Amino acid sequence: MSDPNEPRPAMPGPATPPEPPPAPPPSGATARRDALVRHFRSHGAYTRFALEQAARAAGYSDNDVAAAWTLIDMEDSGKAPAARSAAIARVVILVLYLATFVVFVAGSDMASKTSGVGVGILALTLLIAGGISLLIVGRPRVVSQNRVAAVAALLAIPFILLVIVAGLCVATTAPTFFPGPA
């Protein structure tokens, strides 16, 4: 019996009470999934088959049951949906991109060297790269349950994009950072 979905044969001895059915399904896919996850975890002594049958009898769909098991399996394997860390990553991206713009505009002589055109080009380039970075972080994926590792994984490509934009800015305008009085 290696299949976890296969029903277990009846064992001799005292009969175990039947698995209590879950509460009726709430509205909303996430609420239904979360209700099933709580129910499945609290009744872990029963087989998947028995839990699934009880959930279906209570009015849950096959999609609700599959979503609940997917989340349980992800959590048990040490992974989590990226949405938990994506909000932190979005804030970090916004701060890094804004700080880069401020350092290049306020902390260097780039505006005077490029007659102000460089500031506009830098702003547009950072806006495009920042938008791409936010899209990358926002796409659905699975990451580590360790929040620091998850945020670091989400920020890898956006950080590389930022370094490329900043490097190109330095290479093309050769600004002097924090110039002294002339």
Short mmCIF file of C-alpha atoms in Angstrom, two decimals:
data_model
loop_
_atom_site.label_atom_id
_atom_site.label_comp_id
_atom_site.label_asym_id
_atom_site.label_seq_id
_atom_site.Cartn_x
_atom_site.Cartn_y
_atom_site.Cartn_z
CA MET A 1 0.00 0.00 0.00
CA SER A 2 2.21 2.79 -1.18
CA ASP A 3 -0.56 4.97 -2.62
CA PRO A 4 -1.69 7.54 0.02
CA ASN A 5 -5.01 7.97 -1.78
CA GLU A 6 -5.93 4.30 -1.58
CA PRO A 7 -8.39 3.44 1.20
CA ARG A 8 -6.94 1.43 4.06
CA PRO A 9 -8.42 -2.01 4.79
CA ALA A 10 -10.43 -2.41 7.95
CA MET A 11 -8.29 -3.45 10.88
CA PRO A 12 -9.45 -5.96 13.46
CA GLY A 13 -10.25 -4.58 16.87
CA PRO A 14 -12.29 -1.65 18.08
CA ALA A 15 -13.79 0.40 15.29
CA THR A 16 -12.55 3.94 14.93
CA PRO A 17 -15.23 6.59 14.83
CA PRO A 18 -15.98 7.91 11.36
CA GLU A 19 -14.14 11.03 10.31
CA PRO A 20 -16.24 14.12 11.10
CA PRO A 21 -17.22 16.04 7.97
CA PRO A 22 -15.79 19.52 7.51
CA ALA A 23 -17.97 22.56 7.93
CA PRO A 24 -19.96 23.68 4.88
CA PRO A 25 -17.83 25.55 2.36
CA PRO A 26 -17.46 29.32 2.88
CA SER A 27 -17.59 31.66 -0.09
CA GLY A 28 -14.35 32.49 -1.90
CA ALA A 29 -11.77 30.04 -3.23
CA THR A 30 -9.08 31.05 -0.72
CA ALA A 31 -11.46 30.76 2.23
CA ARG A 32 -12.59 27.31 1.07
CA ARG A 33 -8.99 26.17 0.60
CA ASP A 34 -7.94 27.49 4.01
CA ALA A 35 -10.94 25.86 5.72
CA LEU A 36 -10.03 22.52 4.16
CA VAL A 37 -6.35 22.92 5.09
CA ARG A 38 -7.31 23.49 8.73
CA HIS A 39 -9.70 20.54 8.64
CA PHE A 40 -7.20 18.19 6.97
CA ARG A 41 -4.42 19.15 9.38
CA SER A 42 -6.62 18.72 12.47
CA HIS A 43 -7.78 15.28 11.27
CA GLY A 44 -4.40 13.98 10.10
CA ALA A 45 -5.03 10.51 11.53
CA TYR A 46 -7.36 9.76 8.64
CA THR A 47 -6.24 8.87 5.12
CA ARG A 48 -6.31 11.36 2.31
CA PHE A 49 -9.05 9.32 0.70
CA ALA A 50 -11.31 9.54 3.76
CA LEU A 51 -10.67 13.26 4.18
CA GLU A 52 -11.35 13.93 0.50
CA GLN A 53 -14.58 11.92 0.56
CA ALA A 54 -15.81 13.80 3.63
CA ALA A 55 -14.93 17.14 2.02
CA ARG A 56 -16.79 16.27 -1.17
CA ALA A 57 -19.79 15.09 0.86
CA ALA A 58 -19.77 18.46 2.67
CA GLY A 59 -20.00 20.31 -0.66
CA TYR A 60 -16.38 21.13 -1.51
CA SER A 61 -15.31 20.80 -5.15
CA ASP A 62 -12.44 18.71 -6.47
CA ASN A 63 -10.55 21.95 -7.13
CA ASP A 64 -10.96 23.02 -3.48
CA VAL A 65 -9.64 19.65 -2.29
CA ALA A 66 -6.70 19.74 -4.74
CA ALA A 67 -5.81 23.32 -3.75
CA ALA A 68 -5.82 22.37 -0.07
CA TRP A 69 -3.57 19.34 -0.60
CA THR A 70 -1.24 21.38 -2.81
CA LEU A 71 -0.81 23.99 -0.07
CA ILE A 72 -0.29 21.30 2.60
CA ASP A 73 2.29 19.49 0.45
CA MET A 74 4.12 22.77 -0.27
CA GLU A 75 4.24 23.71 3.40
CA ASP A 76 5.38 20.22 4.39
CA SER A 77 8.21 20.37 1.83
CA GLY A 78 9.52 23.67 3.22
CA LYS A 79 8.16 25.90 0.49
CA ALA A 80 5.55 28.64 0.51
CA PRO A 81 3.75 30.83 -2.02
CA ALA A 82 5.83 33.87 -2.93
CA ALA A 83 3.00 36.25 -2.03
CA ARG A 84 4.09 36.12 1.60
CA SER A 85 7.48 37.63 0.79
CA ALA A 86 6.62 39.52 -2.39
CA ALA A 87 5.24 42.53 -0.50
CA ILE A 88 8.56 42.97 1.31
CA ALA A 89 10.46 42.55 -1.95
CA ARG A 90 8.29 45.19 -3.67
CA VAL A 91 9.05 47.74 -0.94
CA VAL A 92 12.77 46.96 -1.13
CA ILE A 93 12.72 47.40 -4.92
CA LEU A 94 10.97 50.77 -4.69
CA VAL A 95 13.40 52.02 -2.03
CA LEU A 96 16.48 50.82 -3.95
CA TYR A 97 15.39 52.34 -7.25
CA LEU A 98 14.40 55.66 -5.65
CA ALA A 99 17.64 55.79 -3.65
CA THR A 100 19.63 55.15 -6.83
CA PHE A 101 17.86 58.02 -8.58
CA VAL A 102 18.43 60.38 -5.63
CA VAL A 103 22.13 59.48 -5.37
CA PHE A 104 22.70 60.01 -9.10
CA VAL A 105 20.74 63.26 -9.29
CA ALA A 106 21.38 64.95 -5.94
CA GLY A 107 24.75 63.40 -5.14
CA SER A 108 26.55 63.89 -8.43
CA ASP A 109 27.21 66.44 -11.13
CA MET A 110 25.34 64.38 -13.73
CA ALA A 111 22.65 67.02 -14.24
CA SER A 112 25.19 69.71 -15.13
CA LYS A 113 27.33 67.39 -17.30
CA THR A 114 24.35 66.28 -19.40
CA SER A 115 22.45 69.59 -19.43
CA GLY A 116 19.57 67.96 -17.56
CA VAL A 117 18.89 65.38 -20.29
CA GLY A 118 20.71 62.66 -18.36
CA VAL A 119 18.34 63.05 -15.43
CA GLY A 120 15.33 62.41 -17.66
CA ILE A 121 16.97 59.44 -19.35
CA LEU A 122 17.96 57.99 -15.98
CA ALA A 123 14.43 58.50 -14.63
CA LEU A 124 12.87 56.79 -17.66
CA THR A 125 15.37 53.92 -17.57
CA LEU A 126 14.88 53.36 -13.83
CA LEU A 127 11.11 53.52 -14.30
CA ILE A 128 11.20 50.84 -17.00
CA ALA A 129 13.66 48.60 -15.10
CA GLY A 130 11.69 49.11 -11.86
CA GLY A 131 8.44 48.18 -13.59
CA ILE A 132 10.01 45.03 -15.00
CA SER A 133 11.37 44.23 -11.53
CA LEU A 134 7.95 44.65 -9.92
CA LEU A 135 6.44 42.38 -12.58
CA ILE A 136 9.11 39.75 -11.93
CA VAL A 137 8.47 39.82 -8.18
CA GLY A 138 4.70 39.79 -8.66
CA ARG A 139 4.48 36.69 -10.82
CA PRO A 140 3.19 33.56 -9.08
CA ARG A 141 5.88 31.18 -7.89
CA VAL A 142 6.93 29.07 -4.93
CA VAL A 143 9.85 30.09 -2.70
CA SER A 144 11.50 28.97 0.52
CA GLN A 145 9.57 29.29 3.79
CA ASN A 146 12.60 31.10 5.22
CA ARG A 147 11.56 34.72 4.74
CA VAL A 148 15.10 36.07 4.27
CA ALA A 149 15.93 33.45 1.64
CA ALA A 150 12.60 34.05 -0.10
CA VAL A 151 13.11 37.83 -0.29
CA ALA A 152 16.71 37.35 -1.47
CA ALA A 153 15.56 34.98 -4.21
CA LEU A 154 12.86 37.41 -5.30
CA LEU A 155 15.32 40.34 -5.38
CA ALA A 156 18.11 38.66 -7.37
CA ILE A 157 17.02 39.70 -10.88
CA PRO A 158 15.72 43.17 -9.88
CA PHE A 159 19.06 43.89 -8.19
CA ILE A 160 20.98 42.78 -11.29
CA LEU A 161 18.80 45.08 -13.42
CA LEU A 162 19.52 47.98 -11.05
CA VAL A 163 23.27 47.37 -11.20
CA ILE A 164 23.14 47.28 -15.01
CA VAL A 165 21.23 50.58 -15.21
CA ALA A 166 23.51 52.28 -12.66
CA GLY A 167 26.62 50.92 -14.39
CA LEU A 168 25.47 52.17 -17.78
CA CYS A 169 24.74 55.57 -16.27
CA VAL A 170 28.23 55.80 -14.80
CA ALA A 171 29.83 54.54 -18.03
CA THR A 172 28.01 57.03 -20.26
CA THR A 173 28.02 60.19 -18.12
CA ALA A 174 31.07 59.67 -15.85
CA PRO A 175 29.54 61.65 -12.99
CA THR A 176 31.58 62.85 -10.04
CA PHE A 177 29.81 61.83 -6.87
CA PHE A 178 29.56 64.34 -4.04
CA PRO A 179 31.76 66.93 -5.77
CA GLY A 180 33.45 69.45 -3.54
CA PRO A 181 33.15 73.20 -3.99
CA ALA A 182 34.59 74.35 -7.30
#
